[in-house]
Coordinates of C-alpha atoms in Angstrom, one line a residue:
P92 CA -10.2 2.3 43.5
R93 CA -12.1 5.5 42.5
N94 CA -12.9 4.0 39.0
I95 CA -14.1 0.7 40.6
T96 CA -16.4 2.6 42.9
Q97 CA -17.9 4.6 40.1
G98 CA -18.5 1.5 38.1
L99 CA -20.3 -0.2 41.0
E100 CA -22.5 2.9 41.4
I101 CA -23.5 2.8 37.7
L102 CA -24.4 -0.9 38.0
R103 CA -26.6 -0.2 41.1
E104 CA -28.6 2.5 39.3
P105 CA -30.8 1.0 36.5
S106 CA -31.3 4.5 34.9
Q107 CA -27.5 4.6 34.3
N108 CA -27.2 1.1 33.2
L109 CA -25.8 0.7 29.6
A110 CA -28.7 -1.5 28.5
G111 CA -31.3 0.8 30.1
D112 CA -30.0 4.1 28.8
P113 CA -32.0 5.1 25.6
A114 CA -29.3 7.5 24.6
R115 CA -26.8 4.6 24.3
K116 CA -28.9 2.4 22.1
T117 CA -27.6 1.8 18.6
A118 CA -29.7 3.6 15.9
A119 CA -31.5 1.2 13.5
V120 CA -29.7 1.0 10.1
R121 CA -32.2 1.0 7.2
F122 CA -29.9 1.7 4.3
P123 CA -26.3 0.5 5.1
I124 CA -23.7 2.9 3.7
R125 CA -21.7 -0.1 2.5
L126 CA -24.5 -0.9 0.1
K127 CA -24.8 2.7 -1.0
V128 CA -21.1 2.9 -1.9
T129 CA -20.5 -0.6 -3.1
L130 CA -23.4 -1.0 -5.6
P131 CA -21.8 1.4 -8.3
Y132 CA -18.5 -0.5 -8.0
L133 CA -20.2 -3.8 -8.5
I134 CA -21.8 -2.5 -11.7
L135 CA -18.5 -1.1 -13.0
A136 CA -16.7 -4.3 -12.1
L137 CA -19.2 -6.3 -14.2
I138 CA -18.4 -4.0 -17.1
I139 CA -14.7 -4.6 -16.7
A140 CA -15.2 -8.4 -16.5
M141 CA -17.0 -8.3 -19.8
A142 CA -14.3 -6.2 -21.4
G143 CA -11.6 -8.6 -20.0
A144 CA -13.4 -11.6 -21.5
Y145 CA -13.3 -9.8 -24.8
I146 CA -9.5 -9.2 -24.5
I147 CA -8.9 -12.8 -23.6
T148 CA -10.9 -13.9 -26.6
Q149 CA -8.7 -11.7 -28.8
L150 CA -5.5 -13.2 -27.2
V151 CA -6.7 -16.8 -28.1
F152 CA -7.1 -15.9 -31.7
D153 CA -3.8 -13.9 -31.8
T154 CA -0.8 -15.5 -33.7
I155 CA 0.6 -18.0 -31.3
E156 CA 3.8 -18.5 -33.3
E157 CA 4.5 -14.8 -33.3
R158 CA 4.1 -14.6 -29.5
F159 CA 6.2 -17.7 -29.1
T160 CA 9.0 -16.2 -31.2
N161 CA 8.8 -12.9 -29.2
Q162 CA 9.0 -14.9 -26.0
L163 CA 12.1 -16.8 -27.3
I164 CA 13.8 -13.6 -28.3
E165 CA 13.1 -12.1 -24.9
T166 CA 14.8 -15.0 -23.2
G167 CA 17.8 -14.6 -25.4
K168 CA 18.1 -10.9 -24.5
I169 CA 17.8 -11.7 -20.8
A170 CA 20.5 -14.4 -21.1
A171 CA 22.9 -12.0 -22.8
E172 CA 22.2 -9.4 -20.1
W173 CA 22.8 -12.0 -17.4
I174 CA 26.3 -12.7 -18.7
V175 CA 27.1 -9.0 -18.6
K176 CA 25.7 -8.8 -15.0
E177 CA 27.7 -11.9 -14.1
E178 CA 30.9 -10.4 -15.5
E179 CA 30.4 -7.2 -13.5
Q180 CA 29.9 -9.1 -10.3
L181 CA 33.1 -11.0 -10.9
L182 CA 34.9 -7.8 -11.7
E183 CA 33.8 -6.2 -8.5
A184 CA 35.0 -9.1 -6.5
L185 CA 38.3 -9.0 -8.3
R186 CA 38.8 -5.3 -7.6
L187 CA 38.1 -5.8 -3.9
I188 CA 40.7 -8.6 -3.7
A189 CA 43.4 -6.9 -5.8
R190 CA 43.0 -3.6 -4.0
T191 CA 42.9 -4.9 -0.4
E192 CA 46.0 -3.8 1.5
G193 CA 48.4 -6.7 1.8
T194 CA 47.4 -8.7 -1.3
G195 CA 50.4 -7.7 -3.4
N196 CA 52.9 -8.3 -0.5
A197 CA 51.3 -11.7 0.3
L198 CA 51.6 -12.8 -3.3
K199 CA 55.1 -11.5 -3.6
H200 CA 56.2 -13.6 -0.6
G201 CA 54.0 -16.7 -1.6
N202 CA 52.0 -16.4 1.6
A203 CA 48.9 -18.5 0.7
E204 CA 47.4 -18.3 4.2
E205 CA 47.4 -14.5 4.2
L206 CA 45.9 -14.5 0.7
R207 CA 43.2 -16.9 1.8
A208 CA 42.3 -14.7 4.8
I209 CA 41.9 -11.7 2.5
A210 CA 40.0 -13.4 -0.3
Y211 CA 37.7 -15.9 1.4
P212 CA 35.3 -13.3 3.0
I213 CA 35.0 -11.5 -0.4
L214 CA 34.3 -14.7 -2.3
L215 CA 31.8 -15.8 0.3
N216 CA 30.0 -12.5 0.3
A217 CA 29.9 -12.3 -3.5
S218 CA 29.0 -16.0 -3.9
V219 CA 31.9 -16.5 -6.3
D220 CA 32.8 -20.1 -7.3
A221 CA 36.5 -19.9 -7.9
L222 CA 39.6 -17.8 -7.2
E223 CA 43.1 -18.3 -8.7
V224 CA 46.0 -16.2 -7.5
V225 CA 48.9 -16.9 -9.9
D226 CA 52.5 -15.6 -9.9
L227 CA 54.2 -14.4 -13.0
S228 CA 55.6 -17.8 -13.8
G229 CA 52.1 -19.2 -14.2
E230 CA 52.0 -21.2 -11.0
S231 CA 49.1 -20.8 -8.6
V232 CA 50.0 -19.5 -5.1
L233 CA 46.4 -20.0 -3.9
S234 CA 43.3 -21.6 -5.5
L235 CA 39.9 -21.5 -3.8
R236 CA 37.1 -23.4 -5.5
H237 CA 33.6 -24.0 -4.3
R238 CA 33.1 -27.6 -3.3
A239 CA 30.6 -29.3 -5.7
G240 CA 27.4 -30.0 -3.7
G241 CA 28.8 -28.4 -0.6
L242 CA 27.5 -25.6 1.5
Q243 CA 27.9 -22.0 0.4
E244 CA 30.9 -21.5 2.7
Q245 CA 32.8 -24.7 1.7
Y246 CA 35.8 -24.2 -0.6
D247 CA 38.6 -26.5 -1.6
V248 CA 42.0 -25.0 -1.2
S249 CA 45.1 -25.9 -3.3
R250 CA 48.2 -24.4 -4.9
G251 CA 51.0 -25.3 -7.3
E252 CA 48.9 -25.8 -10.5
R253 CA 50.4 -24.5 -13.8
S254 CA 47.7 -25.0 -16.3
F255 CA 47.1 -21.2 -16.4
Q256 CA 50.1 -20.5 -18.6
A257 CA 48.1 -21.4 -21.7
W258 CA 45.1 -19.3 -20.7
D259 CA 44.6 -16.2 -22.8
V260 CA 43.0 -14.3 -19.8
F261 CA 46.2 -15.0 -17.8
G262 CA 48.7 -14.2 -20.6
K263 CA 47.2 -10.8 -21.4
V264 CA 47.4 -9.5 -17.9
R265 CA 50.9 -11.1 -17.3
D266 CA 52.1 -9.3 -20.5
Q267 CA 50.5 -6.1 -19.2
E268 CA 48.3 -5.6 -22.2
S269 CA 45.6 -3.0 -22.1
D270 CA 42.6 -2.1 -24.2
K271 CA 39.8 0.5 -24.2
Q272 CA 38.3 -1.3 -21.2
G273 CA 41.5 -1.2 -19.2
N274 CA 43.9 -3.9 -18.0
K275 CA 41.3 -6.6 -17.0
Y276 CA 40.1 -9.4 -19.2
A277 CA 37.3 -12.0 -19.2
G278 CA 37.1 -15.4 -21.0
I279 CA 36.1 -19.0 -20.8
A280 CA 38.7 -21.5 -19.5
S281 CA 38.5 -25.3 -19.4
A282 CA 40.4 -27.1 -16.8
E283 CA 40.3 -30.4 -15.0
W284 CA 38.1 -28.9 -12.3
G285 CA 35.5 -27.8 -14.9
D286 CA 34.6 -25.0 -17.3
Y287 CA 34.5 -21.5 -15.9
L288 CA 33.9 -17.9 -16.9
Y289 CA 36.9 -16.1 -15.4
V290 CA 37.7 -12.4 -15.1
S291 CA 41.5 -11.6 -14.6
G292 CA 43.4 -8.6 -13.4
P293 CA 46.8 -7.6 -12.2
I294 CA 48.1 -7.6 -8.6
L295 CA 50.6 -4.9 -7.8
D296 CA 52.9 -4.6 -4.9
Q297 CA 53.2 -1.5 -2.8
D298 CA 55.7 0.0 -5.3
G299 CA 53.2 -0.4 -8.1
N300 CA 55.1 -3.3 -9.7
L301 CA 53.2 -6.3 -11.2
V302 CA 53.7 -9.4 -9.0
G303 CA 51.0 -11.7 -10.3
V304 CA 47.5 -12.2 -11.7
V305 CA 44.2 -12.8 -9.9
L306 CA 41.4 -14.7 -11.7
V307 CA 37.9 -14.8 -10.3
G308 CA 35.3 -17.1 -11.9
D309 CA 32.0 -18.8 -11.8
S310 CA 31.1 -22.3 -13.0
L311 CA 29.4 -22.2 -16.4
A312 CA 27.0 -24.9 -15.1
K313 CA 26.0 -22.6 -12.3
I314 CA 25.5 -19.6 -14.7
A315 CA 23.4 -21.8 -17.0
E316 CA 21.1 -22.8 -14.0
E317 CA 20.8 -19.2 -12.9
I318 CA 19.7 -18.1 -16.4
R319 CA 17.2 -21.0 -16.6
T320 CA 15.7 -20.0 -13.2
T321 CA 15.3 -16.4 -14.5
T322 CA 14.0 -17.1 -18.0
L323 CA 12.3 -20.5 -17.5
S324 CA 14.1 -21.7 -20.7
Q325 CA 16.7 -24.4 -21.2
V326 CA 20.2 -23.0 -21.5
T327 CA 23.2 -24.4 -23.3
L328 CA 26.7 -23.0 -23.6
F329 CA 29.2 -23.9 -26.3
N330 CA 32.8 -23.0 -26.9
L331 CA 34.0 -21.5 -30.2
E332 CA 34.6 -25.0 -31.6
G333 CA 30.9 -25.8 -31.1
K334 CA 31.5 -28.2 -28.2
E335 CA 28.9 -28.2 -25.4
I336 CA 30.4 -27.1 -22.1
A337 CA 27.3 -26.5 -20.0
T338 CA 23.6 -27.3 -20.3
T339 CA 20.4 -27.5 -18.3
F340 CA 18.9 -30.2 -20.6
I341 CA 18.7 -33.7 -19.1
E342 CA 20.5 -35.0 -22.1
S343 CA 23.9 -33.4 -22.7
G344 CA 26.7 -33.8 -25.3
S345 CA 25.3 -31.8 -28.2
Q346 CA 27.6 -30.4 -30.8
L347 CA 27.4 -27.5 -33.2
D348 CA 28.9 -28.2 -36.7
P349 CA 31.5 -25.6 -37.9
L350 CA 29.1 -24.2 -40.5
T351 CA 26.5 -23.5 -37.9
T352 CA 29.1 -21.9 -35.5
N353 CA 30.4 -19.7 -38.3
E354 CA 26.9 -18.6 -39.3
I355 CA 25.9 -17.7 -35.7
L356 CA 29.1 -15.6 -35.3
S357 CA 28.8 -13.9 -38.7
R358 CA 25.1 -13.0 -38.3
Q359 CA 25.3 -11.6 -34.8
D360 CA 25.0 -8.0 -35.9
A361 CA 22.2 -8.7 -38.4
D362 CA 19.6 -11.1 -37.0
S363 CA 19.2 -14.0 -34.6
F364 CA 19.9 -17.6 -35.5
M365 CA 17.3 -20.2 -34.6
Q366 CA 17.3 -23.9 -34.7
E367 CA 15.0 -26.7 -33.6
R368 CA 16.0 -29.6 -31.4
V369 CA 14.2 -32.7 -29.9
V370 CA 15.1 -33.7 -26.4
A371 CA 13.3 -36.6 -24.6
S372 CA 10.7 -36.6 -27.4
I373 CA 9.9 -32.9 -26.7
P374 CA 10.5 -30.5 -29.6
Y375 CA 12.4 -27.3 -28.6
Q376 CA 13.1 -24.1 -30.5
G377 CA 16.4 -22.5 -29.7
I378 CA 17.9 -19.0 -30.3
F379 CA 21.7 -18.8 -30.5
A380 CA 23.9 -15.8 -29.9
P381 CA 27.6 -15.2 -29.3
L382 CA 28.8 -15.1 -25.7
E383 CA 30.6 -11.8 -25.5
V384 CA 32.8 -10.5 -22.7
R385 CA 33.7 -6.9 -21.7
S386 CA 36.2 -6.3 -24.6
G387 CA 33.5 -7.3 -27.1
E388 CA 35.4 -10.5 -27.9
D389 CA 33.4 -13.6 -28.7
V390 CA 34.4 -16.4 -26.3
G391 CA 31.6 -18.9 -26.9
I392 CA 28.0 -19.3 -27.9
I393 CA 24.9 -19.3 -25.7
A394 CA 21.6 -20.9 -26.7
T395 CA 18.2 -20.5 -24.9
S396 CA 15.5 -23.0 -25.9
L397 CA 11.7 -23.2 -25.2
A398 CA 9.5 -26.2 -25.7
K399 CA 7.2 -25.8 -28.6
T400 CA 4.4 -26.7 -26.2
F401 CA 5.5 -23.9 -23.9
F402 CA 2.6 -21.9 -22.5
V403 CA 2.4 -18.8 -24.7
T404 CA 2.1 -15.5 -22.8
A405 CA 1.0 -12.2 -24.2
S406 CA 3.5 -10.1 -26.1
N407 CA 4.8 -6.8 -24.7
T408 CA 2.5 -4.8 -27.0
T409 CA -0.5 -6.8 -25.9
R410 CA 0.5 -6.4 -22.2
L411 CA 0.7 -2.7 -22.7
Q412 CA -2.7 -2.6 -24.3
I413 CA -4.2 -4.7 -21.4
F414 CA -2.5 -2.5 -18.8
G415 CA -3.7 0.7 -20.5
F416 CA -7.3 -0.5 -20.7
I417 CA -7.4 -1.7 -17.1
T418 CA -5.7 1.4 -15.8
T419 CA -8.2 3.6 -17.6
A420 CA -11.1 1.5 -16.4
F421 CA -9.9 1.7 -12.8
L422 CA -9.4 5.4 -13.0
F423 CA -12.9 5.7 -14.3
I424 CA -14.2 3.6 -11.4
I425 CA -12.3 5.6 -8.9
A426 CA -13.8 8.9 -10.3
I427 CA -17.3 7.5 -10.2
G428 CA -16.8 6.0 -6.8
L429 CA -15.5 9.3 -5.4
L430 CA -18.6 11.2 -6.7
V431 CA -20.9 8.6 -5.2
A432 CA -19.1 8.2 -1.9
D433 CA -18.9 12.0 -1.4
R434 CA -22.6 12.2 -1.1
F435 CA -22.8 9.6 1.7
T436 CA -19.6 10.5 3.5
K437 CA -20.1 14.1 4.3
P438 CA -21.6 13.2 7.8
L439 CA -18.6 11.0 8.3
L440 CA -16.2 13.9 7.5
K441 CA -17.8 15.9 10.2
V442 CA -17.0 13.1 12.7
V443 CA -13.4 13.0 11.3
D444 CA -13.1 16.8 11.7
A445 CA -14.4 16.6 15.3
S446 CA -12.0 13.7 16.0
S447 CA -9.1 15.8 14.8
Q448 CA -10.2 18.6 17.2
V449 CA -10.4 16.1 20.0
A450 CA -6.9 14.8 19.1
S451 CA -5.6 18.4 19.3
G452 CA -7.0 18.7 22.8
N453 CA -10.5 20.3 22.2
L454 CA -12.9 18.2 24.3
E455 CA -15.8 20.7 23.9
V456 CA -16.7 19.5 20.4
S457 CA -19.7 17.5 19.5
V458 CA -21.5 16.2 16.4
T459 CA -25.2 16.6 15.5
P460 CA -26.5 13.1 14.5
R461 CA -28.7 13.2 11.4
G462 CA -30.1 10.2 9.5
N463 CA -30.5 6.6 10.4
D464 CA -27.4 4.8 9.0
E465 CA -24.1 3.7 10.5
V466 CA -22.7 7.2 10.4
T467 CA -25.5 8.5 12.7
A468 CA -24.8 5.7 15.1
L469 CA -21.1 6.6 14.9
A470 CA -21.8 10.3 15.7
K471 CA -23.8 9.3 18.8
S472 CA -21.0 7.0 20.0
F473 CA -18.5 9.8 19.3
N474 CA -20.4 12.2 21.5
Q475 CA -20.5 9.6 24.3
M476 CA -16.8 9.0 23.9
V477 CA -16.0 12.8 24.1
A478 CA -18.1 13.0 27.3
S479 CA -16.1 10.1 28.8
L480 CA -12.8 11.8 27.8
Q481 CA -13.8 15.0 29.5
R482 CA -14.4 13.1 32.7
S483 CA -11.1 11.3 32.6
K484 CA -8.9 14.0 31.2
S485 CA -7.7 15.4 34.5
D486 CA -6.9 11.9 35.8
L487 CA -4.9 11.1 32.7
V488 CA -3.0 14.4 32.8
S489 CA -2.1 13.8 36.4
A490 CA -1.0 10.2 35.8
H491 CA 1.1 11.3 32.9
E492 CA 2.9 14.0 34.8
D493 CA 3.5 11.5 37.7
T494 CA 5.0 9.0 35.2
I495 CA 7.3 11.6 33.6
Q496 CA 8.5 12.8 37.0
A497 CA 9.2 9.2 38.0
Y498 CA 11.1 8.6 34.8
D499 CA 13.2 11.7 35.4
R500 CA 13.9 10.9 39.0
T501 CA 15.0 7.4 37.9
I502 CA 17.4 9.0 35.4
E503 CA 18.8 11.3 38.1
G504 CA 19.2 8.3 40.4
W505 CA 21.1 6.4 37.7
C506 CA 23.4 9.3 37.1
K507 CA 24.1 9.9 40.8
A508 CA 24.9 6.2 41.2
L509 CA 27.3 6.3 38.3
E510 CA 28.9 9.5 39.6
L511 CA 29.6 7.8 42.9
R512 CA 30.9 4.7 41.2
D513 CA 33.1 6.6 38.8
N514 CA 34.6 8.8 41.5
V515 CA 34.3 11.9 39.3
T516 CA 34.1 15.4 40.7
E517 CA 31.0 15.9 42.8
G518 CA 28.3 17.8 41.0
H519 CA 30.0 17.4 37.6
T520 CA 26.9 15.9 35.9
Q521 CA 24.6 18.7 37.2
R522 CA 27.0 21.5 36.2
V523 CA 27.6 20.2 32.8
T524 CA 23.9 19.6 32.2
E525 CA 23.1 23.2 33.2
L526 CA 25.8 24.6 31.0
T527 CA 24.7 22.5 28.0
L528 CA 21.2 23.8 28.4
L529 CA 22.5 27.4 28.5
V530 CA 24.5 27.0 25.3
A531 CA 21.6 25.1 23.6
S532 CA 19.2 27.9 24.5
Q533 CA 21.7 30.4 23.1
M534 CA 21.7 28.4 19.8
D535 CA 17.9 28.6 19.6
I536 CA 17.2 24.9 20.4
S537 CA 13.5 24.6 20.9
E538 CA 12.0 24.0 24.4
Q539 CA 10.7 20.6 23.3
E540 CA 14.2 19.5 22.3
L541 CA 15.8 21.0 25.4
V542 CA 13.9 18.3 27.4
H543 CA 15.7 15.6 25.5
V544 CA 19.0 17.6 25.7
R545 CA 18.7 17.7 29.5
R546 CA 18.1 13.9 29.8
G547 CA 20.9 13.2 27.4
A548 CA 23.3 15.3 29.3
L549 CA 22.3 13.7 32.6
M550 CA 23.0 10.2 31.1
H551 CA 26.1 11.2 29.1
D552 CA 28.3 8.6 30.9
I553 CA 25.6 6.0 31.5
G554 CA 27.5 3.6 29.3
K555 CA 30.2 3.4 32.0
M556 CA 28.0 1.0 33.8
G557 CA 29.3 -1.6 31.4
I558 CA 33.0 -0.8 32.2
P559 CA 34.6 -3.1 34.8
D560 CA 35.6 -1.5 38.1
S561 CA 39.2 -2.6 37.5
I562 CA 39.4 -0.1 34.6
L563 CA 36.9 2.5 35.8
K564 CA 38.5 2.9 39.2
K565 CA 42.1 2.3 38.2
P566 CA 44.3 5.0 40.0
G567 CA 47.0 5.0 37.4
S568 CA 47.0 5.5 33.6
L569 CA 45.2 2.9 31.4
D570 CA 47.0 0.6 29.0
D571 CA 46.0 0.3 25.3
D572 CA 43.5 -2.6 25.9
E573 CA 42.0 -0.8 28.9
W574 CA 41.6 2.4 26.8
K575 CA 40.0 0.3 24.1
E576 CA 37.4 -1.0 26.6
M577 CA 36.9 2.5 28.1
R578 CA 36.1 3.9 24.7
M579 CA 33.3 1.4 24.3
H580 CA 31.1 3.2 26.9
P581 CA 29.3 5.3 24.2
V582 CA 28.4 2.0 22.4
Y583 CA 27.2 0.5 25.7
A584 CA 25.0 3.6 26.2
Y585 CA 23.5 3.1 22.8
E586 CA 22.8 -0.6 23.4
M587 CA 21.2 0.3 26.8
L588 CA 18.9 3.1 25.6
N589 CA 18.2 2.5 22.0
R590 CA 15.2 0.2 22.6
I591 CA 13.7 2.4 25.3
D592 CA 11.2 4.5 23.4
Y593 CA 11.1 7.1 26.2
L594 CA 14.8 7.6 26.1
S595 CA 15.8 7.1 22.5
P596 CA 15.2 10.8 21.6
S597 CA 17.9 11.6 24.2
L598 CA 20.5 9.2 22.8
A599 CA 22.6 11.7 20.8
I600 CA 24.7 12.9 23.8
P601 CA 25.4 9.5 25.4
Y602 CA 26.3 8.0 22.0
C603 CA 28.2 10.8 20.3
H604 CA 29.7 13.2 23.0
H605 CA 33.2 11.9 22.4
E606 CA 33.1 12.5 18.6
K607 CA 35.2 15.4 17.4
W608 CA 34.6 18.0 14.7
D609 CA 37.5 16.8 12.6
G610 CA 36.5 13.1 12.8
S611 CA 39.2 12.0 15.2
G612 CA 36.8 11.1 18.0
Y613 CA 35.1 7.8 18.9
P614 CA 33.3 5.4 18.7
R615 CA 32.3 6.0 15.1
G616 CA 34.8 8.7 13.9
I617 CA 32.0 10.8 12.4
K618 CA 32.8 14.5 11.8
G619 CA 31.3 17.9 11.2
N620 CA 27.6 18.2 10.9
E621 CA 27.3 14.4 11.0
I622 CA 27.6 14.7 14.7
P623 CA 24.2 15.6 16.3
I624 CA 24.1 19.2 17.4
E625 CA 23.2 18.2 21.0
A626 CA 26.5 16.2 21.2
R627 CA 28.5 19.0 19.7
I628 CA 27.2 21.4 22.4
F629 CA 27.7 18.9 25.2
A630 CA 31.3 18.3 24.1
V631 CA 32.3 21.9 24.8
A632 CA 30.4 22.0 28.1
D633 CA 32.0 18.7 29.3
V634 CA 35.5 19.7 28.5
W635 CA 35.0 23.2 30.1
D636 CA 33.8 21.6 33.4
A637 CA 36.6 19.0 33.3
L638 CA 39.3 21.7 32.9
R639 CA 37.8 23.9 35.6
S640 CA 37.5 21.0 38.1
D641 CA 40.2 19.5 40.4
R642 CA 41.2 16.0 39.3
P643 CA 43.5 13.5 41.1
Y644 CA 46.2 14.1 38.5
R645 CA 46.0 18.0 38.3
D646 CA 44.4 21.1 39.9
A647 CA 41.6 23.0 38.2
L648 CA 42.8 25.3 35.5
P649 CA 42.0 29.0 35.7
A650 CA 39.2 30.3 33.5
S651 CA 41.7 32.1 31.1
A652 CA 43.6 28.8 30.5
A653 CA 40.4 26.8 30.0
L654 CA 39.1 29.5 27.6
E655 CA 42.3 29.4 25.7
Y656 CA 42.1 25.6 25.3
I657 CA 38.5 25.8 24.1
Q658 CA 39.4 28.4 21.5
E659 CA 42.6 26.5 20.4
N660 CA 40.5 23.5 19.6
R661 CA 37.8 25.4 17.7
G662 CA 37.4 23.7 14.3
T663 CA 39.3 20.5 15.4
H664 CA 37.7 19.1 18.5
F665 CA 34.8 21.5 18.7
D666 CA 32.1 22.9 16.3
P667 CA 33.1 26.6 15.6
Q668 CA 29.5 27.8 16.0
V669 CA 29.1 26.0 19.3
V670 CA 32.3 27.6 20.6
D671 CA 31.0 31.1 19.6
A672 CA 27.7 30.4 21.4
F673 CA 29.7 29.2 24.4
L674 CA 31.7 32.4 24.6
V675 CA 28.5 34.4 24.7
V676 CA 27.2 32.2 27.5
Y677 CA 30.5 32.6 29.3
E678 CA 30.3 36.4 29.3
K679 CA 26.7 36.2 30.5
H680 CA 27.0 33.5 33.2
L681 CA 30.5 32.2 33.8
A682 CA 32.8 35.3 33.9
K683 CA 33.4 35.9 37.6
P684 CA 36.2 37.8 39.3
D685 CA 37.2 34.8 41.5
N686 CA 37.4 32.4 38.5
S687 CA 35.1 30.0 40.3
P688 CA 34.3 26.8 38.3
S689 CA 30.7 27.0 39.3
L690 CA 28.1 28.3 36.8
G691 CA 26.9 31.1 39.0
I692 CA 23.3 30.4 38.2

């Protein structure tokens, strides 16, 4: 109401009207600062455009065939690297399956359902096409293969196939062979369900005995499509006999003659083999290379092909030259721009400096307007803004303090309501909060942080609002399921407070006060300095107050017994440094002849 009244008074007085106040009129701009700063950049940009035109002209007259060859070689390298990456992904999925607890035992007992439960999430997460779990006789106990054309999560399940006996990747693992790379092998396998790149490895039981072989693979057709997407080239995969086993060409069925196959394999360490091919009346140039697996063994041939009409891009050397020229030009532009802008932005820097002082609380600052451009108008507006802030500062401070007090009273009300609902010892929350603040102060926690420590301590059990009364108020002991639900109250506290900006800095105690120094606490099982310091301090204060208070199942312990418990759990339940600080606080504030559980403060 006060602000509305002031506004009406201003409107009634023409001398105070915004349109009639000469001091509030915007100064005329004769030379816009935008023009002053932009003009040099426009000139330099024109120079760069001319230089760019020259570079493009040079590219046009560069050797197209050389750049095409470089582009083709680069696609071949990317394809080879992709196979290595694919093998590493398959190997990682294999390790996860083989090392998962229960895999060996499930295979040993032929439990396909348990194997599927272990392997399916791993396959889905890694986007792997096929899994074969085979016993030592060569019969599959479980086969999972991605359904052709199906969704990512759709796999066909089968068992009982025996075609693996003739596979080299199965035999080497079954025979427990090992090379420099270890006891896992990779290779191409052809079966009635398609051609796949498989990685195989052993499955051991809990005694370390070999009980079977796991093979994880991806369809060669899928691999070819992925390489095509990455390189924009057509990809074809051949076996060592030169037969095409996967291609991205519309026309398939190509065959390499034995002489070509031998030449590709024999020249692999010397140079690249290239060959032309016409598909759908389009001439292609292809580069051929052996398809190698982790042991260095050649298991096939991979060819990447580009159309002879393929848009030729710049070579790496030319790209570096262009990048170097443009980088140098822009650095030059930035340097010139800074010199030019510095002359025109000094008045603006004065406004920025004054703004920083206002942001730090100094409302006595002002800026002397000079000139007739936008910065002068900004300076005048700034002075008017500061004057308005001075008038409203006291109102804002008062409103802020009222809001903070209202927030804190709300928190205290929540905690009182929870204390009544939980039937805990009366005054527990207040006592443990006071003791936490004493220990925190002893450990040199800053005043600013103590505010959040206090709020966190008050709300330490706020998550119990999510615990049903049947558990929270149960007179007897809780069963396992009830304890599991009870231990969720720190998580409920996190979910309640995490999105409240005002309370999120105080979240450490409600979320972590049941964590233990040795990692045996809950809900996350973190340990040591991973636990926030506020929660480590509160844990000692909370246990102390619980021991020194009467509970339905026992009387309050004397101070000596409570101290002995705290010290016994130093380094297991409690942070040793916090215990040391607590003992100092105890001597100062808690040691009383009558062993009263109150703080005495």
